Coordinates of C-alpha atoms in Angstrom, one line a residue:
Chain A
X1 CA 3.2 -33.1 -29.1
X2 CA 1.4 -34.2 -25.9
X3 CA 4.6 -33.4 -24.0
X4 CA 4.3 -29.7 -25.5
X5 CA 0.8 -29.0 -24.4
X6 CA 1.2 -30.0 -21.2
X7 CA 4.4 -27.8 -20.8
X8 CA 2.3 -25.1 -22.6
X9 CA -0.7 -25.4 -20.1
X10 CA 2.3 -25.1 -17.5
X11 CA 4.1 -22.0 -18.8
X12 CA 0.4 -20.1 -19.4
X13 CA -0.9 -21.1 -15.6
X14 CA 2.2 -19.6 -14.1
X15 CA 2.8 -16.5 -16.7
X16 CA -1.3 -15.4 -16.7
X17 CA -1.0 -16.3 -12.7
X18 CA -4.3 -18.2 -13.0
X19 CA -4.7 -19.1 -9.4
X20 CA -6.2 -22.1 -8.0
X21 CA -5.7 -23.7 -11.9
X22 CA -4.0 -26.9 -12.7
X23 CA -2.9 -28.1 -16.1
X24 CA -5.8 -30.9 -16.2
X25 CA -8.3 -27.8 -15.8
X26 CA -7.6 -26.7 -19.2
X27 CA -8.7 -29.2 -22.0
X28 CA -6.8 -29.6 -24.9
X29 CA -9.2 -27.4 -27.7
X30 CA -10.8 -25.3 -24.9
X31 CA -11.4 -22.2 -26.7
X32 CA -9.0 -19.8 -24.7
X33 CA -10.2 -16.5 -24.9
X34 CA -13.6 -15.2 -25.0
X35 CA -16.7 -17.4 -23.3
X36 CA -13.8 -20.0 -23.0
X37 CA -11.0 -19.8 -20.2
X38 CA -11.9 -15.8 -20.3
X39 CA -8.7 -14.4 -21.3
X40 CA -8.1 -11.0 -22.9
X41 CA -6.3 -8.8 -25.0
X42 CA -3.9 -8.3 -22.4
X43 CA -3.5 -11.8 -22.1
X44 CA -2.7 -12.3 -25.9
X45 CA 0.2 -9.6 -25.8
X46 CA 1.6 -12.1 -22.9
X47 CA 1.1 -15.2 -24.7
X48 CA 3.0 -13.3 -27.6
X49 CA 5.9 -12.4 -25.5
X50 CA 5.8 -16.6 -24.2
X51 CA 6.1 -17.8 -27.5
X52 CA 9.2 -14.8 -28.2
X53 CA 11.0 -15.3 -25.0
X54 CA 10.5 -19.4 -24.8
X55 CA 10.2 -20.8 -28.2
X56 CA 12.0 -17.8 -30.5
X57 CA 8.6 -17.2 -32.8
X58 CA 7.3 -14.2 -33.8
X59 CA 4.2 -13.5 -34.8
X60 CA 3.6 -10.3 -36.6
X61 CA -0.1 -10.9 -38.2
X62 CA -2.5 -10.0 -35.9
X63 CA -4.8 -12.1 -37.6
X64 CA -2.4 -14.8 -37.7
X65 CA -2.8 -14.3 -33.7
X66 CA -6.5 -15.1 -33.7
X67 CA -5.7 -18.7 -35.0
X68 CA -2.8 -19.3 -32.9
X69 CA -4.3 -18.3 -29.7
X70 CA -7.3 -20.2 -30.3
X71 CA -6.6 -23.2 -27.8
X72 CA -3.8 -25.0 -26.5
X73 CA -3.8 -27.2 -29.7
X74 CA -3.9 -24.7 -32.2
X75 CA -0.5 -22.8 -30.3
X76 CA 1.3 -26.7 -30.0
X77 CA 0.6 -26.9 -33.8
X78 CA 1.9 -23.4 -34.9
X79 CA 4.9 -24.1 -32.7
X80 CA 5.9 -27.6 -33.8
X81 CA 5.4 -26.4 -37.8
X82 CA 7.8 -23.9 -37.1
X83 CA 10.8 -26.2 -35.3
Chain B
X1 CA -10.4 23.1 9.4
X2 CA -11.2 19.8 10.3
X3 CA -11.3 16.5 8.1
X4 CA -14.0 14.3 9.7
X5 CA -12.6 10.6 9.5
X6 CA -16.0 8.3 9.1
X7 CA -13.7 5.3 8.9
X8 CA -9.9 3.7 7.8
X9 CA -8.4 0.1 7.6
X10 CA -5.1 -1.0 7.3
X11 CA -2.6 -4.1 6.7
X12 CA 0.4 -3.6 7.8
X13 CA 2.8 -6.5 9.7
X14 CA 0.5 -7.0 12.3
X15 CA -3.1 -8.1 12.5
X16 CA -4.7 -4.7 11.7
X17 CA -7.6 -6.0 8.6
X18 CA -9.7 -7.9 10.7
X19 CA -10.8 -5.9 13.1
X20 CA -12.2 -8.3 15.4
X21 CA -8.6 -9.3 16.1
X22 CA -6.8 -6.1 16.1
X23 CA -3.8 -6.1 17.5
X24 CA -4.4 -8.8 19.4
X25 CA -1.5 -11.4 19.3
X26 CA 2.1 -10.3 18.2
X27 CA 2.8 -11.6 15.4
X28 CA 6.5 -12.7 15.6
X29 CA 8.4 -10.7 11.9
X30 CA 11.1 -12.6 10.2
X31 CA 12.7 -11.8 7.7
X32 CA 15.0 -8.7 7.3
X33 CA 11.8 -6.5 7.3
X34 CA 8.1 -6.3 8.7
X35 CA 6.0 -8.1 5.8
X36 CA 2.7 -7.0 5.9
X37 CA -0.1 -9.6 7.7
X38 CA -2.1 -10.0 4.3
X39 CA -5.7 -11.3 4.5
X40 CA -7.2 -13.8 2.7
X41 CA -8.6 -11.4 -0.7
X42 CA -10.9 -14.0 -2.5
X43 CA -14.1 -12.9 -1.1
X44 CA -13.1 -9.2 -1.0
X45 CA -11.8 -8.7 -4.5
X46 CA -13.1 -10.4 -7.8
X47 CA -10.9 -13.2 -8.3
X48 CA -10.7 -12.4 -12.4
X49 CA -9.6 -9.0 -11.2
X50 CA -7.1 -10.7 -8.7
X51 CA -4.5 -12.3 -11.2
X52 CA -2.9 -9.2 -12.4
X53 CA -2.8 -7.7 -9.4
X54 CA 0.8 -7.1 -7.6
X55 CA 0.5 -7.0 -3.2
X56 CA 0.5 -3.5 -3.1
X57 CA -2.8 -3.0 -5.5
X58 CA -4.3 -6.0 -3.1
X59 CA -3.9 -4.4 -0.2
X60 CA -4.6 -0.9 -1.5
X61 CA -8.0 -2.4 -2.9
X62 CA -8.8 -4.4 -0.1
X63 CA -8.3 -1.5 2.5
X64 CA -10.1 1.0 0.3
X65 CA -12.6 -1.7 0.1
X66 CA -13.1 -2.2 3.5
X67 CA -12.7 1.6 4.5
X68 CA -15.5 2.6 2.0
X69 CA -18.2 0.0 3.6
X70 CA -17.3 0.9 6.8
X71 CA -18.1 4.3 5.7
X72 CA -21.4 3.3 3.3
X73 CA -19.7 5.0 0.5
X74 CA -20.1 3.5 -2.7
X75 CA -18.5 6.1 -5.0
X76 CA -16.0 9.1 -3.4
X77 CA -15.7 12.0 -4.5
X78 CA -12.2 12.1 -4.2
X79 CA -9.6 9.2 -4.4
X80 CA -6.2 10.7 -3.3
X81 CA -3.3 8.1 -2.5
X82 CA 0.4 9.0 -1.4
X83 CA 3.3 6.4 -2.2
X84 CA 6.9 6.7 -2.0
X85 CA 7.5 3.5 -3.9
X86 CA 4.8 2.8 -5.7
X87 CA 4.3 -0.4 -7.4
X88 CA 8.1 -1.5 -6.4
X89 CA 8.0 -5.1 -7.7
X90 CA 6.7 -4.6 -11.0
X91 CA 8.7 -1.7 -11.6
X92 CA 11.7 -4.1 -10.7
X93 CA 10.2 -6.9 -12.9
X94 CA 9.6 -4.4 -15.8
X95 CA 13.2 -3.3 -15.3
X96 CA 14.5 -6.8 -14.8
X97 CA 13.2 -7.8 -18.5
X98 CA 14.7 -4.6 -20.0
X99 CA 18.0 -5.5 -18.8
X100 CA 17.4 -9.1 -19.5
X101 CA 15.7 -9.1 -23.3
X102 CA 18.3 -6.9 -23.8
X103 CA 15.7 -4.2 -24.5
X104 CA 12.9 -6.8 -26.8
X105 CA 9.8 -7.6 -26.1
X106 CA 8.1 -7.0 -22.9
X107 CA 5.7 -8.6 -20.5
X108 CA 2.8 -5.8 -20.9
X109 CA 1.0 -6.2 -17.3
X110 CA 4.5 -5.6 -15.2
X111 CA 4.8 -2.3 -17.6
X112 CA 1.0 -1.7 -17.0
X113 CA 1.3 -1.6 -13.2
X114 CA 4.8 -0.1 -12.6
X115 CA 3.5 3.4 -12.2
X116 CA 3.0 4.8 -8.8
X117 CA -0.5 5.8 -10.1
X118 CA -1.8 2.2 -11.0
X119 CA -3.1 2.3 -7.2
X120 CA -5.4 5.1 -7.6
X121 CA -6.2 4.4 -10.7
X122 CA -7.4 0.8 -10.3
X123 CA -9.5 1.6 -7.5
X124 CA -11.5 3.7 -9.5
X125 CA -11.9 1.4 -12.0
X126 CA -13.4 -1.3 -9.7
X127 CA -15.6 1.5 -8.2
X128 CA -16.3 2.7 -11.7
X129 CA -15.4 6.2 -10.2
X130 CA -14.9 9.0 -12.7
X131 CA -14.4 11.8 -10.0
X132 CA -10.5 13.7 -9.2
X133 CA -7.8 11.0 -8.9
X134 CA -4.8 12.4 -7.9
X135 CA -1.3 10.6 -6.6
X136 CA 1.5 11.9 -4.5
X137 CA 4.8 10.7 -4.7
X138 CA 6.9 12.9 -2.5
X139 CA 9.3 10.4 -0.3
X140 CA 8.9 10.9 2.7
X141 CA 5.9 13.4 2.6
X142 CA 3.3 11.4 -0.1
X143 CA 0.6 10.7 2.7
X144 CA 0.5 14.1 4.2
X145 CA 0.4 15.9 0.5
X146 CA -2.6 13.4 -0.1
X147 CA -4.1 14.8 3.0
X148 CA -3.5 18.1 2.4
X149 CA -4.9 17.8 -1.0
X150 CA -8.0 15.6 0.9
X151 CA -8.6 19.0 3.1
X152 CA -8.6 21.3 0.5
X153 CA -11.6 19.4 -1.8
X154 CA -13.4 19.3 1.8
X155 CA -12.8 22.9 1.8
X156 CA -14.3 23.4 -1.7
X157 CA -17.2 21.6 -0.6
X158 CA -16.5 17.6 -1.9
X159 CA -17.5 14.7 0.2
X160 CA -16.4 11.5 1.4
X161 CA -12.7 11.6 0.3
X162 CA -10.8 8.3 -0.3
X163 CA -7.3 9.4 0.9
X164 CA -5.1 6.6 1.4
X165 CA -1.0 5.8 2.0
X166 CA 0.5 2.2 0.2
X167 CA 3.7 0.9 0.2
X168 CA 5.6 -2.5 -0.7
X169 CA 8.6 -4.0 0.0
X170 CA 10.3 -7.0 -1.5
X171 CA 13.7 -9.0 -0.9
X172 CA 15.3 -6.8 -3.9
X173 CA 14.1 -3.3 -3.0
X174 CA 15.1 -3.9 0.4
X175 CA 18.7 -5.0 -0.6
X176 CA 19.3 -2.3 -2.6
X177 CA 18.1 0.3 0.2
X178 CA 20.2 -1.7 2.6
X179 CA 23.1 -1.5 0.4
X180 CA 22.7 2.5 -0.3
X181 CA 22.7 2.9 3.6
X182 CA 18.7 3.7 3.5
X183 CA 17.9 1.1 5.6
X184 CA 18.5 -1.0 8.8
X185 CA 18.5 -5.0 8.5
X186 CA 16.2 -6.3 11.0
X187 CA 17.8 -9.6 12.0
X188 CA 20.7 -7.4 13.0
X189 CA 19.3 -5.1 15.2
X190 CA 21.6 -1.9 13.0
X191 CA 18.6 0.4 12.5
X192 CA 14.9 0.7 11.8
X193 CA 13.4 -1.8 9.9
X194 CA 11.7 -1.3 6.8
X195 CA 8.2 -2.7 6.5
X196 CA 4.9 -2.3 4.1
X197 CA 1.4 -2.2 4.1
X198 CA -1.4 0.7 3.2
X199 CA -4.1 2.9 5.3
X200 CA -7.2 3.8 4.0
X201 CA -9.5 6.8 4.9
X202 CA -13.1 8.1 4.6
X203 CA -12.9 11.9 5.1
X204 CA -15.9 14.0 5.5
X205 CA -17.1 17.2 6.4
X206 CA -19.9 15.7 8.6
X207 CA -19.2 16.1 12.5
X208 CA -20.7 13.8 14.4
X209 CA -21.0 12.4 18.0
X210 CA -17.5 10.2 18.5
X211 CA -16.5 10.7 15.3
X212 CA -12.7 11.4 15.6
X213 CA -11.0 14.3 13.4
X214 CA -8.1 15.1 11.7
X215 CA -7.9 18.7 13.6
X216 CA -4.8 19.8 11.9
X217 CA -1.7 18.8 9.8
X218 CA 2.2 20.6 9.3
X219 CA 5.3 19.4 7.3
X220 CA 8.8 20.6 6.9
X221 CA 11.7 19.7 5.8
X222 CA 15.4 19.8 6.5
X223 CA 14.8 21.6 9.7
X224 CA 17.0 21.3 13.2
X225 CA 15.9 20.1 16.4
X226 CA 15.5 23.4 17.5
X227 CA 13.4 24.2 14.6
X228 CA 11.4 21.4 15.0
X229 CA 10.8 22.6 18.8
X230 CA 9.2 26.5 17.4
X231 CA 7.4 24.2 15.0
X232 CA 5.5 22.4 17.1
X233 CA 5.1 25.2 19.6
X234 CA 3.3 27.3 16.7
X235 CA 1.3 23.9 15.7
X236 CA -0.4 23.2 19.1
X237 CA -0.8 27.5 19.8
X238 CA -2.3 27.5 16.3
X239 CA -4.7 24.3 17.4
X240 CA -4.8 26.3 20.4
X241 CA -3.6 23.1 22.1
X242 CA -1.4 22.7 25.7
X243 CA 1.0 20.2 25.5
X244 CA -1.0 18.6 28.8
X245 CA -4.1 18.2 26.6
X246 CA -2.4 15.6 24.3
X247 CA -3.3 12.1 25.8
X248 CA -1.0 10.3 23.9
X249 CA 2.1 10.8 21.6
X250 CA 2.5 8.4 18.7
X251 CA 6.1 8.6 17.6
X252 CA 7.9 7.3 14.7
X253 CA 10.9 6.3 16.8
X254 CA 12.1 3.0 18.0
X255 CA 14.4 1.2 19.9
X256 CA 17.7 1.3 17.3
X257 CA 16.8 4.8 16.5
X258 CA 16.9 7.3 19.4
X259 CA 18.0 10.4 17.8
X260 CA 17.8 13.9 18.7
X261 CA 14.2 14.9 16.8
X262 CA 12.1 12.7 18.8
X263 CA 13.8 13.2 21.9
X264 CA 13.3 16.7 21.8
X265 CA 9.6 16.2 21.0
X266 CA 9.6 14.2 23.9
X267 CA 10.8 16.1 26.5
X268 CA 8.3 19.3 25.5
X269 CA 6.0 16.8 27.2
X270 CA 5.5 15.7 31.0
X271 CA 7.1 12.5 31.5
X272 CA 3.8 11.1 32.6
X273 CA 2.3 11.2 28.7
X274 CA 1.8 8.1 27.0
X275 CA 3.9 7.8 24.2
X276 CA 3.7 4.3 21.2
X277 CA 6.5 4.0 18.9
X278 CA 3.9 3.0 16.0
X279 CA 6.7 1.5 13.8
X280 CA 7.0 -1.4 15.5
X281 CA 4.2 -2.5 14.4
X282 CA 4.4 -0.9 10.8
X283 CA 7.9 -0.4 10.3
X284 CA 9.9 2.3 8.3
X285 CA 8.4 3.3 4.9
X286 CA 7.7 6.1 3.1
X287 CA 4.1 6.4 4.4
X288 CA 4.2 5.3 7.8
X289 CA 2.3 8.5 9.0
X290 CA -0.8 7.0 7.4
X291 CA -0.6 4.0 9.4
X292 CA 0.2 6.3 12.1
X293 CA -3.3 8.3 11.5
X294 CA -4.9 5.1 10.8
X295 CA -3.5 3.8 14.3
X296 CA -4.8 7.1 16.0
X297 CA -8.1 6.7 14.3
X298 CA -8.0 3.8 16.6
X299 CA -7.2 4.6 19.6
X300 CA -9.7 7.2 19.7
X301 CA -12.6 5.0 18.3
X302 CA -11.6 2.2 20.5
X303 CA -10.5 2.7 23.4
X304 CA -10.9 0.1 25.4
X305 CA -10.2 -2.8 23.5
X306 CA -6.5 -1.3 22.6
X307 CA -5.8 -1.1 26.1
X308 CA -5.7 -4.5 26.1
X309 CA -3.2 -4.9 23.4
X310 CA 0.3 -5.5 24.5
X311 CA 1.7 -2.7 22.6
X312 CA -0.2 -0.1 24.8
X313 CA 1.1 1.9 26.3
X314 CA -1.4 2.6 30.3
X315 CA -3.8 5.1 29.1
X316 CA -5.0 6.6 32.5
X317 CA -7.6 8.7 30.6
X318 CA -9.8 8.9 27.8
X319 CA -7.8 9.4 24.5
X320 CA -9.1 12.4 23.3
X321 CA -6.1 14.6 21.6
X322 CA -3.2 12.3 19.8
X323 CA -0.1 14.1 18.2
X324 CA 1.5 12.4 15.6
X325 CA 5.2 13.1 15.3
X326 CA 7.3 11.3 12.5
X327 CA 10.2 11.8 10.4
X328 CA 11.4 10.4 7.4
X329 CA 15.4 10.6 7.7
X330 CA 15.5 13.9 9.4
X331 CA 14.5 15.3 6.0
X332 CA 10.6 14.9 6.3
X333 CA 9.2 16.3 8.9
X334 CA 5.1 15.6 10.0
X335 CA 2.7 16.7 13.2
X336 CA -0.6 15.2 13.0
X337 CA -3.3 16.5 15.5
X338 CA -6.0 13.8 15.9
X339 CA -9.1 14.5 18.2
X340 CA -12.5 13.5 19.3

């Protein structure tokens, strides 16, 4: 699990181009949108096409999405109950 | 009538941004085309708004940016750009994940930012400007159709019109020009080389003291060297111009490409005037007239400190009349009058 986060952390650094960020900058259950790491919805639609393109999962519930995204634990927990 | 230019920046492959180095040192290209000399953009651009951006949208903003300061402009009126491209490397990344999700899901931000328009239309987002946006994407004419456009809201009575020319090149564009026969390959010396950047404008109605203007502008197309000859005979009677009042001819020629347009256009002048092949510092691209105009701007703002650049050519006078003359393939054809 720690293994996925950290390639998670990773993956989102070099897909949402967040310059100037390093995996250790982003804590575990930092809240990632919003007052958290700032993303946005444009963001979101990326993460979704991440977790298509890299790990085969679809979500189709938009308020599935909200949960998901929440931080990087919440995303490493949705993807390990699904492999 | 004339367009009043209060200010312009550029970045192109030489040191053209920072103005208190312009031109000064060559920078040596490599590469098989001119990559543009980018500056640093933390500090110009908000670094949340930085992320998404691709190069060409950087150094659109950052020249806009720079021209509208110079210019004490907060909002234009007007914000007119002219690309041949566009926004080449998302469009090729947008593409690329077509072909390779064999048609699924898509990255939204490459899709978002792979229209030609996403120049002008980002800049007035971070202005916050609601006023005519407006993009021309005509090959080898797209700067001068922006210009055109930026003379005729003058003529209707707008102010300070954001008019600007981008362009970007990557390693895949360039390969696929290359093999089409579009394009030279720099490292081997067989034609011009392609290169990238953008030139940004403040045009006004306002005359004032040492303020240089746009006097006048002509295009054509497919037209032959003797064509091209009446052309610019009509263009500088019309300007009521003598070819002995033009100080300086700035030419899209260069050394691997001598052909028969710009050596006509050439010898309707005494050997004696000045002449700057301005793609050796910008290269070949579909708007290399802006840079040409932004160049000129130069020049006849700043004299002196030009002369001291080593791509100079010896100015014995005071610049005061520059004709631009560039061609995009033989197909488009531009004149530029810039005075002061």
């Amino acid at each position: 699990m720690e293994n996925l986060k950290e390639k998670l952390k990773v993956e989102i650094i070099e897909l949402l181009n967040l310059e100037e960020m390093t995996p250790a900058d982003i804590a575990n259950d930092e809240i990632l949108f919003g007052e958290g790491l700032g993303l946005d919805s444009i963001d979101a639609l990326e993460l979704i096409v991440l977790l298509e393109k890299n790990y085969k999962l679809k979500i189709e519930n938009p308020e599935e999405g909200k949960k998901i995204f929440r931080s990087i634990n919440t995303i490493a927990e949705f993807i390990e109950s699904k492999q | 009538m004339r367009a009043y230019i209060k200010s312009t920046s550029a970045i192109c492959a030489q040191q053209t941004f920072d103005k208190s180095e312009y031109l000064a040192e060559y920078i040596a290209p490599e590469g098989q085309y001119l990559k543009a000399t980018e500056p640093p953009y933390r500090g110009i651009i908000d670094p949340k708004q930085i992320r998404r951006m691709s190069r060409i949208i950087k150094m659109s903003v950052a020249t806009a940016h720079q021209a509208l300061a110079e210019a004490e402009v907060q909002v234009p009126e007007a914000i007119i750009v002219g690309t041949g491209l566009g926004c080449i490397e998302d469009t090729i990344k947008f593409l690329k994940d077509i072909i390779e999700g064999e048609e699924g899901i898509l990255s939204p931000t490459a899709f978002i930012q792979s229209t030609h328009n996403t120049i002008a239309g980002q800049i007035a987002l971070l202005l916050q400007c609601p006023n005519y946006n407006f993009t021309y994407a005509n090959r080898g004419h797209s700067f001068e159709n922006s210009v055109i456009d930026a003379r005729i809201q003058l003529s209707e009575g707008k102010d300070n019109i954001l008019v600007g020319a981008a362009e970007e090149m990557n390693l895949q564009a360039f390969e696929i020009m290359y093999n089409m026969g579009c394009t030279g390959d720099r490292n081997k010396n067989d034609g011009s080389a392609l290169g990238e950047g953008a030139s940004f404008f403040v045009l006004t109605n306002e005359q004032k003291e040492g303020r240089p203007y746009l006097q006048d502008i002509s295009v054509s197309n497919h037209i032959t060297a003797e064509q091209l000859e009446k052309s610019l005979n009509s263009f500088l009677a019309k300007n009521k111009v003598d070819a002995s009042d033009v100080d300086l001819l700035l030419m899209g020629s260069n050394e691997f490409e001598k052909d028969g347009f710009y050596e006509k256009i050439a010898s309707l002048f005494a050997d004696n005037t000045p002449q700057l092949d301005f793609k050796k510092i910008c290269g070949e691209h579909f708007t290399a007239s802006g840079f040409a105009m932004h160049l000129g701007t130069m020049i006849l703002q700043d004299q002196v400190s030009l002369n001291n650049s080593y791509l100079a050519p010896q100015l014995k006078r005071p610049v005061r009349k520059i004709l631009i003359y560039n061609h995009y393939k033989a197909m488009n054809h531009t004149f530029m009058l810039l005075s002061i």
